[in-house]
Amino acid sequence: MRRVGWHRAGPARALWLGALLIAVTALGGPPAAAAPTSRDTLRRAPIELRLPADIVYARAPGDTGAVVFRHGTHVALEGDRCTGCHPRPFTMLRRGPVPRHAAMDAGGSCGSCHDGRRAFGVRDSVACRTCHAGVARDAAASGARAASGAPRVPAPHVFPRGGDSPGPVTFRHDRHLRGAKGCADCHPKPFRMAAAAPLRAGGMHEAAGCGACHDGRRAFDAADPEACGRCHAGAGGTP
Amino acid sequence: MSHGLLFDSTRCIGCGACSAACKEQNGLPLPIEKETTAYTWTVVESRAGANVRRLCMHCLSPTCVSVCPVGAMRKTAAGPVVYDSKLCIGCRYCIMACPFGVPKYQWDRAVPVVGKCVLCAPRLAAGQPTACAAVCPTGATAFGEREALVREARARIASEPGRYVDHVYGLEEAGGTSVLLLAGVPFARLGLRTDLPNEPMPMLTWRVLAGLPDGIAVGAVLLLGVHWITKRRAEVRRAEGGADGAPPGGPGEPRP
């Protein structure tokens, strides 16, 4: 009795359905041809990333502050890939133990990327506060910051006055991030992320330095004599 | 109550979280390889401008289960097709039989076993979704009851017809699978087979096997009949030879 059942529904119908399926998928079908192609739709369709919540590591004795790990800033730098950090050094399905600085210094945990080459080093004394920034006591403020998605950036860098320089330069990450899409606009080229990396004295006006953006098109021209004061404190020009 | 996955290629950004979580959940060694192996049970491939996951489809009537001579492969009521390496004799028939080329063998081991996605059967038993669905940051891999996923897939196609190819892959392929796929480009271009019959693959075997008892019965009757006739004829000849004296050329002929 069973045999009769699948003889009836058997090869002929499967063949026809299969042929129809192949024809439809191969030709795309007349309605699909009239509609915008799926690739265009794909490009336009925004894919919302639901990343895990911020991970807060409480301040330990000797730290400058608690560490708040954000997935958003890290995944953007990894080209939206999760496999750079998962499942090693960090597990995904359950939270591992609190990362220890000793392990990071030895190149494990955060230190596997924050090694001074791929990202600022975990032993870089200038960068401490980039991670150990502390958590805002006000829950609402912290929520607002998390919602804004603005990354925490390193403290301003002060470059002392060089030989023929009109004055010292204070570089502010926050101001530059306003005009940039993300960290990757300036890192690792022209500027390596390791904060301790020496910046070449002079030549910063060139394309290998600030001039990469300050070319008169993307941002004001570094060579513009009227603009010196916008970077060099105590120099002439519009501040 | 059978569970499954709905993978929506148009929502996948290829982040690899599914592969990473799979490694962690199943204790598989790194690295995450480019294609599925006995140690990498799922990968995301980039094809035709889209991302598509490779993993076991968890057929409703799995060919691997049908061909396994020792019952190492088993389709559970919860949805997963699970594998018991303790029962496996290493015949690799499942590898040959799978229409999706899913089971892979540990060719580098002295005592190898088969490796394939088991739909996180232990997690399902604990009431959790699969690891890949739990970590997917875009919802491209969704976990749920198969009926609900089929409804969801149809609803997505209906609400955004320009975004999807009007077909739910796995709804009927090879008799239906617990893993369903949606895509914005034809499935053939994503490297998925579109030449599979819609009837369960094990039926190909069953059609032959179901005919065997009848064939054996008819054959047996036929052979018994031939045997009876031959025997009878010999008896008749012997009886007739006994009446006429010795048959010509028989042993009863006296030598000259």
Coordinates of C-alpha atoms in Angstrom, one line a residue:
Chain A
M1 CA 0.0 0.0 0.0
R2 CA 2.8 2.4 0.9
R3 CA 4.5 1.6 -2.4
V4 CA 1.4 2.7 -4.4
G5 CA 1.5 6.0 -2.6
W6 CA 5.0 7.0 -3.6
H7 CA 4.7 5.6 -7.1
R8 CA 1.9 8.0 -7.7
A9 CA 3.7 11.0 -6.3
G10 CA 7.0 9.7 -7.6
P11 CA 9.4 10.5 -10.3
A12 CA 7.2 12.3 -12.9
R13 CA 6.0 15.0 -10.5
A14 CA 9.5 15.4 -9.0
L15 CA 10.9 15.8 -12.4
W16 CA 8.4 18.4 -13.4
L17 CA 8.8 20.4 -10.2
G18 CA 12.6 20.1 -10.5
A19 CA 12.5 21.3 -14.1
L20 CA 10.2 24.2 -13.2
L21 CA 12.4 25.1 -10.2
I22 CA 15.5 25.1 -12.3
A23 CA 13.8 27.1 -15.1
V24 CA 12.6 29.7 -12.6
T25 CA 15.9 30.0 -10.8
A26 CA 17.9 30.1 -14.0
L27 CA 15.8 32.7 -15.8
G28 CA 15.0 34.7 -12.7
G29 CA 11.3 34.7 -13.8
P30 CA 9.5 37.6 -15.5
P31 CA 8.3 39.3 -12.3
A32 CA 11.8 39.3 -10.8
A33 CA 13.2 40.9 -14.0
A34 CA 10.7 43.7 -13.7
A35 CA 11.5 44.4 -10.0
P36 CA 14.8 46.0 -9.0
T37 CA 17.5 43.3 -9.0
S38 CA 18.1 41.7 -5.7
R39 CA 21.7 42.9 -5.6
D40 CA 20.6 46.5 -5.7
T41 CA 18.2 45.8 -2.9
L42 CA 20.9 44.1 -0.9
R43 CA 23.1 47.1 -1.1
R44 CA 20.4 49.4 0.0
A45 CA 19.0 47.3 2.7
P46 CA 20.5 48.3 6.0
I47 CA 21.5 45.3 8.1
E48 CA 21.2 46.1 11.8
L49 CA 23.9 44.8 14.0
R50 CA 22.8 43.7 17.4
L51 CA 26.0 43.5 19.3
P52 CA 26.3 42.2 22.9
A53 CA 26.0 44.8 25.7
D54 CA 29.0 46.7 27.0
I55 CA 31.1 44.6 29.3
V56 CA 32.1 46.5 32.5
Y57 CA 35.2 45.3 34.3
A58 CA 35.3 46.9 37.8
R59 CA 38.2 49.0 38.8
A60 CA 40.9 47.0 40.5
P61 CA 43.4 48.5 43.0
G62 CA 46.1 50.4 41.0
D63 CA 43.9 51.0 38.0
T64 CA 43.1 54.5 36.9
G65 CA 39.5 53.4 36.4
A66 CA 37.1 50.7 35.5
V67 CA 37.2 49.3 31.9
V68 CA 34.2 49.3 29.7
F69 CA 34.6 47.1 26.7
R70 CA 32.5 48.0 23.7
H71 CA 31.9 45.6 20.8
G72 CA 30.9 48.4 18.4
T73 CA 34.3 50.1 18.3
H74 CA 36.2 46.9 18.0
V75 CA 34.1 45.1 15.4
A76 CA 34.3 48.2 13.1
L77 CA 38.1 48.0 13.2
E78 CA 38.0 44.3 12.4
G79 CA 36.0 44.8 9.3
D80 CA 32.8 43.6 10.9
R81 CA 34.3 40.2 11.6
C82 CA 33.9 38.4 14.9
T83 CA 36.5 35.8 14.3
G84 CA 39.5 38.1 15.1
C85 CA 38.7 37.7 18.8
H86 CA 36.4 34.7 18.9
P87 CA 36.5 32.0 20.0
R88 CA 40.1 32.8 21.0
P89 CA 41.2 34.6 23.0
F90 CA 37.7 35.4 24.1
T91 CA 34.9 32.8 24.3
M92 CA 31.4 33.8 23.1
L93 CA 28.9 31.6 24.6
R94 CA 29.9 32.1 28.2
R95 CA 31.9 34.9 29.8
G96 CA 35.5 33.9 30.5
P97 CA 37.4 35.0 33.6
V98 CA 38.3 38.7 34.0
P99 CA 41.3 39.4 31.8
R100 CA 44.5 39.9 33.7
H101 CA 47.0 42.6 32.8
A102 CA 49.9 40.1 33.3
A103 CA 48.3 37.9 30.6
M104 CA 47.8 40.9 28.3
D105 CA 51.5 42.0 28.8
A106 CA 52.5 38.5 27.7
G107 CA 50.5 38.8 24.5
G108 CA 47.4 37.0 25.6
S109 CA 43.8 38.3 26.0
C110 CA 43.5 42.0 24.9
G111 CA 47.3 42.0 24.4
S112 CA 46.9 39.7 21.3
C113 CA 45.8 42.8 19.4
H114 CA 46.9 45.6 21.7
D115 CA 50.5 44.9 21.2
G116 CA 51.7 48.4 20.0
R117 CA 51.6 47.4 16.4
R118 CA 48.0 46.3 15.5
A119 CA 46.6 48.6 18.1
F120 CA 48.0 50.7 21.0
G121 CA 49.9 48.6 23.4
V122 CA 48.5 47.5 26.8
R123 CA 51.9 48.6 28.3
D124 CA 51.7 52.0 26.7
S125 CA 51.6 54.4 29.6
V126 CA 50.1 57.1 27.5
A127 CA 47.1 54.9 26.5
C128 CA 46.1 53.7 30.0
R129 CA 43.0 55.9 30.1
T130 CA 41.9 54.8 26.7
C131 CA 40.7 51.6 28.4
H132 CA 40.7 52.5 32.1
A133 CA 38.4 55.5 31.7
G134 CA 36.0 54.6 34.5
V135 CA 32.3 54.2 34.3
A136 CA 30.0 57.2 34.6
R137 CA 28.2 57.0 37.9
D138 CA 25.1 58.4 36.4
A139 CA 23.4 55.4 34.8
A140 CA 21.4 57.7 32.4
A141 CA 24.6 59.4 31.2
S142 CA 26.2 56.1 30.6
G143 CA 23.2 54.8 28.7
A144 CA 23.2 57.9 26.6
R145 CA 26.8 57.5 25.8
A146 CA 26.3 53.8 24.9
A147 CA 23.3 54.8 22.7
S148 CA 25.3 57.5 20.9
G149 CA 27.8 54.9 19.7
A150 CA 30.6 57.5 20.0
P151 CA 33.9 55.7 20.7
R152 CA 36.1 56.6 23.6
V153 CA 39.2 58.2 22.2
P154 CA 42.7 58.7 23.5
A155 CA 43.6 61.9 25.4
P156 CA 44.9 64.8 23.3
H157 CA 48.5 64.5 22.1
V158 CA 50.7 67.5 22.6
F159 CA 53.6 67.8 20.1
P160 CA 56.3 70.2 21.4
R161 CA 57.5 73.0 19.2
G162 CA 60.0 71.8 16.7
G163 CA 63.0 73.7 15.2
D164 CA 61.4 76.0 12.7
S165 CA 57.8 75.4 14.0
P166 CA 55.7 78.5 14.9
G167 CA 54.4 76.7 18.1
P168 CA 53.4 73.4 19.8
V169 CA 50.5 71.4 18.4
T170 CA 47.8 69.8 20.5
F171 CA 46.1 67.0 18.5
R172 CA 42.5 66.2 19.7
H173 CA 41.0 62.9 18.6
D174 CA 37.4 63.9 19.4
R175 CA 37.5 66.9 17.0
H176 CA 39.0 64.8 14.2
L177 CA 36.6 62.0 14.7
R178 CA 33.7 64.3 13.9
G179 CA 34.9 64.6 10.3
A180 CA 35.9 60.9 10.0
K181 CA 33.9 57.8 9.4
G182 CA 35.9 55.9 12.0
C183 CA 39.4 55.2 13.4
A184 CA 40.3 53.4 10.2
D185 CA 40.4 56.8 8.3
C186 CA 43.7 57.7 10.0
H187 CA 44.8 54.3 11.4
P188 CA 47.0 52.5 10.8
K189 CA 47.9 54.8 7.9
P190 CA 49.2 57.4 8.0
F191 CA 49.3 57.2 11.7
R192 CA 50.1 54.0 13.5
M193 CA 47.9 53.4 16.5
A194 CA 50.7 52.8 19.0
A195 CA 50.6 56.0 20.9
A196 CA 54.3 55.7 21.8
A197 CA 55.3 55.6 18.1
P198 CA 57.4 58.7 17.5
L199 CA 55.8 61.1 15.1
R200 CA 58.3 62.4 12.6
A201 CA 59.4 66.0 13.4
G202 CA 58.8 68.1 10.4
G203 CA 57.2 66.6 7.3
M204 CA 53.9 66.4 9.0
H205 CA 52.5 68.7 6.4
E206 CA 53.2 66.1 3.7
A207 CA 50.8 63.5 2.5
A208 CA 52.5 60.9 4.8
G209 CA 51.2 62.9 7.8
C210 CA 48.5 65.4 8.6
G211 CA 48.7 66.5 4.9
A212 CA 46.9 63.3 4.0
C213 CA 43.7 65.0 5.0
H214 CA 44.8 68.7 5.4
D215 CA 45.2 69.2 1.7
G216 CA 42.8 72.0 1.1
R217 CA 40.0 69.7 -0.1
R218 CA 39.1 67.3 2.7
A219 CA 40.3 69.7 5.4
F220 CA 42.0 73.1 5.4
D221 CA 45.4 73.1 3.7
A222 CA 48.3 72.5 6.1
A223 CA 50.5 74.7 3.8
D224 CA 48.1 77.6 4.0
P225 CA 50.0 80.4 5.8
E226 CA 46.7 81.9 7.0
A227 CA 45.9 78.6 8.9
C228 CA 49.0 78.0 10.9
G229 CA 47.3 79.1 14.1
R230 CA 44.6 76.5 13.8
C231 CA 47.1 73.9 14.8
H232 CA 50.2 75.7 16.2
A233 CA 49.4 77.5 19.4
G234 CA 50.8 81.0 19.5
A235 CA 51.1 81.3 15.7
G236 CA 49.3 83.8 13.5
G237 CA 46.2 83.1 11.4
T238 CA 42.7 82.2 12.3
P239 CA 42.6 80.2 15.5
Chain B
M1 CA 7.9 20.1 17.9
S2 CA 10.7 19.7 15.5
H3 CA 13.2 22.5 15.6
G4 CA 15.4 24.0 12.9
L5 CA 17.1 27.1 11.6
L6 CA 16.2 29.8 9.1
F7 CA 19.2 31.3 7.4
D8 CA 18.5 34.5 5.6
S9 CA 21.4 35.2 3.2
T10 CA 20.2 38.8 2.7
R11 CA 20.8 39.6 6.4
C12 CA 24.2 37.9 6.7
I13 CA 27.3 40.2 6.8
G14 CA 29.8 37.3 6.9
C15 CA 31.1 38.2 10.3
G16 CA 31.9 34.5 11.1
A17 CA 30.3 34.6 14.6
C18 CA 28.5 31.4 13.8
S19 CA 31.7 29.5 12.9
A20 CA 33.4 30.8 16.1
A21 CA 30.5 29.9 18.4
C22 CA 30.3 26.5 16.7
K23 CA 34.0 25.9 17.5
E24 CA 33.5 26.9 21.1
Q25 CA 30.3 24.9 21.6
N26 CA 31.6 21.7 20.1
G27 CA 35.1 21.9 21.4
L28 CA 36.5 21.9 17.9
P29 CA 40.1 22.9 17.2
L30 CA 41.0 26.2 15.6
P31 CA 41.5 27.6 13.0
I32 CA 38.2 28.2 11.2
E33 CA 38.8 26.7 7.8
K34 CA 37.7 28.1 4.5
E35 CA 35.3 25.2 3.9
T36 CA 33.6 22.7 6.1
T37 CA 35.8 19.9 7.4
A38 CA 35.5 17.3 10.2
Y39 CA 36.7 20.1 12.5
T40 CA 34.9 23.1 11.0
W41 CA 31.2 22.3 10.9
T42 CA 30.0 25.6 9.5
V43 CA 31.5 28.3 7.4
V44 CA 30.2 31.5 5.7
E45 CA 31.0 31.6 2.0
S46 CA 30.9 34.7 -0.1
R47 CA 29.3 33.9 -3.5
A48 CA 27.5 36.0 -6.1
G49 CA 27.8 39.1 -3.9
A50 CA 26.0 37.4 -1.0
N51 CA 27.0 35.5 2.1
V52 CA 25.8 31.9 2.5
R53 CA 26.3 29.5 5.4
R54 CA 27.4 25.9 4.9
L55 CA 26.1 23.5 7.5
C56 CA 24.2 20.3 7.8
M57 CA 20.7 20.7 6.4
H58 CA 19.2 18.2 8.9
C59 CA 16.9 16.5 6.4
L60 CA 13.5 15.3 7.6
S61 CA 14.3 12.0 5.9
P62 CA 18.1 11.9 6.0
T63 CA 20.0 9.8 3.5
C64 CA 22.9 9.4 5.9
V65 CA 20.6 7.8 8.5
S66 CA 19.1 5.6 5.8
V67 CA 22.4 4.2 4.6
C68 CA 24.3 3.9 7.9
P69 CA 24.7 0.1 8.5
V70 CA 25.2 0.5 12.2
G71 CA 22.8 3.3 13.1
A72 CA 25.5 5.8 14.1
M73 CA 23.5 8.5 12.3
R74 CA 20.1 9.2 13.8
K75 CA 17.3 11.8 13.2
T76 CA 15.9 12.9 16.5
A77 CA 12.4 14.0 17.1
A78 CA 13.7 17.4 18.2
G79 CA 15.1 18.1 14.7
P80 CA 18.9 17.4 14.8
V81 CA 20.5 14.6 12.8
V82 CA 23.0 13.3 15.4
Y83 CA 26.0 11.1 15.1
D84 CA 27.4 8.6 17.5
S85 CA 31.1 8.1 16.9
K86 CA 31.1 5.0 19.3
L87 CA 28.9 3.1 16.9
C88 CA 30.6 4.3 13.7
I89 CA 32.6 1.7 11.9
G90 CA 34.2 4.2 9.5
C91 CA 32.6 2.9 6.3
R92 CA 32.0 6.5 5.1
Y93 CA 28.8 5.6 3.4
C94 CA 27.1 8.7 4.8
I95 CA 29.7 10.9 3.2
M96 CA 28.9 9.3 -0.2
A97 CA 25.2 9.4 0.3
C98 CA 24.6 12.9 1.6
P99 CA 23.0 15.0 -1.3
F100 CA 24.5 18.2 0.3
G101 CA 28.0 16.8 0.8
V102 CA 27.9 17.5 4.6
P103 CA 29.6 14.7 6.6
K104 CA 33.4 15.0 6.6
Y105 CA 36.0 12.5 7.7
Q106 CA 39.0 13.0 9.9
W107 CA 41.5 11.9 7.3
D108 CA 44.4 13.0 9.5
R109 CA 43.6 10.7 12.4
A110 CA 44.7 7.1 13.1
V111 CA 41.2 6.3 14.4
P112 CA 39.1 8.7 12.5
V113 CA 35.4 9.6 13.0
V114 CA 33.0 11.6 10.9
G115 CA 32.4 15.3 11.7
K116 CA 29.3 17.3 11.0
C117 CA 26.9 19.9 12.5
V118 CA 24.6 18.3 15.0
L119 CA 22.4 21.3 15.4
C120 CA 23.7 21.7 19.0
A121 CA 21.6 18.8 20.1
P122 CA 22.8 19.1 23.7
R123 CA 21.8 22.8 23.8
L124 CA 18.4 22.0 22.3
A125 CA 17.9 19.4 25.0
A126 CA 18.6 22.1 27.6
G127 CA 16.0 24.4 25.9
Q128 CA 18.6 26.7 24.4
P129 CA 18.9 27.8 20.7
T130 CA 21.9 26.6 18.7
A131 CA 25.2 28.4 19.4
C132 CA 25.2 29.9 15.9
A133 CA 21.7 31.4 16.2
A134 CA 22.5 32.6 19.8
V135 CA 25.5 34.7 18.7
C136 CA 24.3 35.9 15.2
P137 CA 24.5 39.7 15.5
T138 CA 22.1 40.4 12.6
G139 CA 19.5 37.7 13.0
A140 CA 20.5 36.1 9.7
T141 CA 20.4 32.7 11.5
A142 CA 17.2 32.3 13.4
F143 CA 16.2 29.3 15.6
G144 CA 12.7 28.0 16.1
E145 CA 10.2 25.4 15.4
R146 CA 10.2 24.4 11.8
E147 CA 6.6 25.3 11.2
A148 CA 7.1 28.7 12.6
L149 CA 10.2 29.3 10.6
V150 CA 8.4 28.3 7.4
R151 CA 5.7 30.8 8.2
E152 CA 8.4 33.4 9.0
A153 CA 10.2 32.7 5.7
R154 CA 7.0 33.1 3.7
A155 CA 6.1 36.3 5.5
R156 CA 9.5 37.8 4.7
I157 CA 9.2 36.9 1.0
A158 CA 5.6 38.3 0.9
S159 CA 6.6 41.6 2.6
E160 CA 9.7 42.2 0.5
P161 CA 9.3 40.4 -2.8
G162 CA 12.1 42.4 -4.4
R163 CA 14.6 41.4 -1.8
Y164 CA 14.1 37.6 -2.0
V165 CA 14.1 34.9 -4.6
D166 CA 10.5 33.5 -4.3
H167 CA 11.6 30.1 -2.9
V168 CA 12.3 28.7 0.6
Y169 CA 15.2 26.3 0.1
G170 CA 14.8 23.2 2.2
L171 CA 11.0 23.3 2.3
E172 CA 10.7 20.5 -0.2
E173 CA 14.3 19.7 -1.3
A174 CA 15.1 16.1 -0.7
G175 CA 11.8 15.7 1.2
G176 CA 12.4 18.8 3.3
T177 CA 15.1 19.9 5.7
S178 CA 15.1 21.3 9.2
V179 CA 17.5 24.1 8.0
L180 CA 15.7 26.5 5.7
L181 CA 17.4 29.1 3.5
L182 CA 16.3 32.5 2.0
A183 CA 18.4 34.4 -0.5
G184 CA 18.4 37.4 -2.8
V185 CA 20.2 35.6 -5.6
P186 CA 19.2 32.3 -7.3
F187 CA 20.2 29.4 -5.0
A188 CA 22.2 27.7 -7.8
R189 CA 24.6 30.7 -7.7
L190 CA 25.1 30.3 -4.0
G191 CA 26.4 26.8 -4.7
L192 CA 23.3 25.0 -3.6
R193 CA 21.9 22.1 -5.5
T194 CA 18.7 22.7 -7.4
D195 CA 18.5 19.3 -9.0
L196 CA 17.4 17.4 -6.0
P197 CA 14.1 15.5 -6.0
N198 CA 11.3 16.7 -3.8
E199 CA 10.7 13.2 -2.5
P200 CA 12.8 11.9 0.4
M201 CA 16.1 10.5 -1.0
P202 CA 15.8 7.2 1.0
M203 CA 12.7 6.4 -1.0
L204 CA 15.0 5.7 -3.9
T205 CA 16.3 2.8 -1.9
W206 CA 13.0 1.8 -0.4
R207 CA 11.4 1.4 -3.8
V208 CA 14.0 -1.2 -4.6
L209 CA 13.9 -2.8 -1.2
A210 CA 10.1 -3.0 -1.1
G211 CA 10.1 -5.0 -4.3
L212 CA 12.6 -7.5 -2.9
P213 CA 10.2 -9.7 -0.8
D214 CA 7.8 -10.1 -3.7
G215 CA 10.8 -10.9 -6.0
I216 CA 12.2 -13.4 -3.6
A217 CA 8.8 -15.1 -3.1
V218 CA 8.1 -15.3 -6.9
G219 CA 11.6 -16.5 -7.5
A220 CA 11.4 -19.1 -4.8
V221 CA 8.1 -20.5 -6.2
L222 CA 9.6 -20.5 -9.7
L223 CA 12.8 -22.3 -8.7
L224 CA 10.9 -24.8 -6.6
G225 CA 8.6 -25.5 -9.6
V226 CA 11.5 -26.0 -11.9
H227 CA 13.2 -28.2 -9.3
W228 CA 10.0 -30.3 -8.9
I229 CA 9.5 -30.7 -12.7
T230 CA 13.1 -31.7 -13.2
K231 CA 13.0 -34.1 -10.4
R232 CA 9.7 -35.5 -11.6
R233 CA 11.0 -36.0 -15.1
A234 CA 14.1 -37.8 -13.8
E235 CA 11.8 -40.1 -11.7
V236 CA 9.5 -40.8 -14.7
R237 CA 12.5 -41.6 -16.9
R238 CA 14.0 -43.9 -14.2
A239 CA 10.6 -45.6 -13.8
E240 CA 10.2 -46.0 -17.6
G241 CA 13.8 -47.3 -17.9
G242 CA 13.1 -49.9 -15.2
A243 CA 10.1 -51.3 -17.2
D244 CA 12.0 -51.5 -20.6
G245 CA 15.2 -52.9 -19.1
A246 CA 18.4 -50.9 -18.9
P247 CA 18.3 -47.5 -20.7
P248 CA 20.7 -47.2 -23.7
G249 CA 24.2 -46.2 -22.7
G250 CA 23.3 -46.8 -19.0
P251 CA 25.3 -48.6 -16.5
G252 CA 23.1 -51.7 -16.9
E253 CA 24.5 -52.4 -20.4
P254 CA 26.8 -55.4 -20.3
R255 CA 30.2 -54.9 -21.8
P256 CA 31.1 -57.0 -24.8

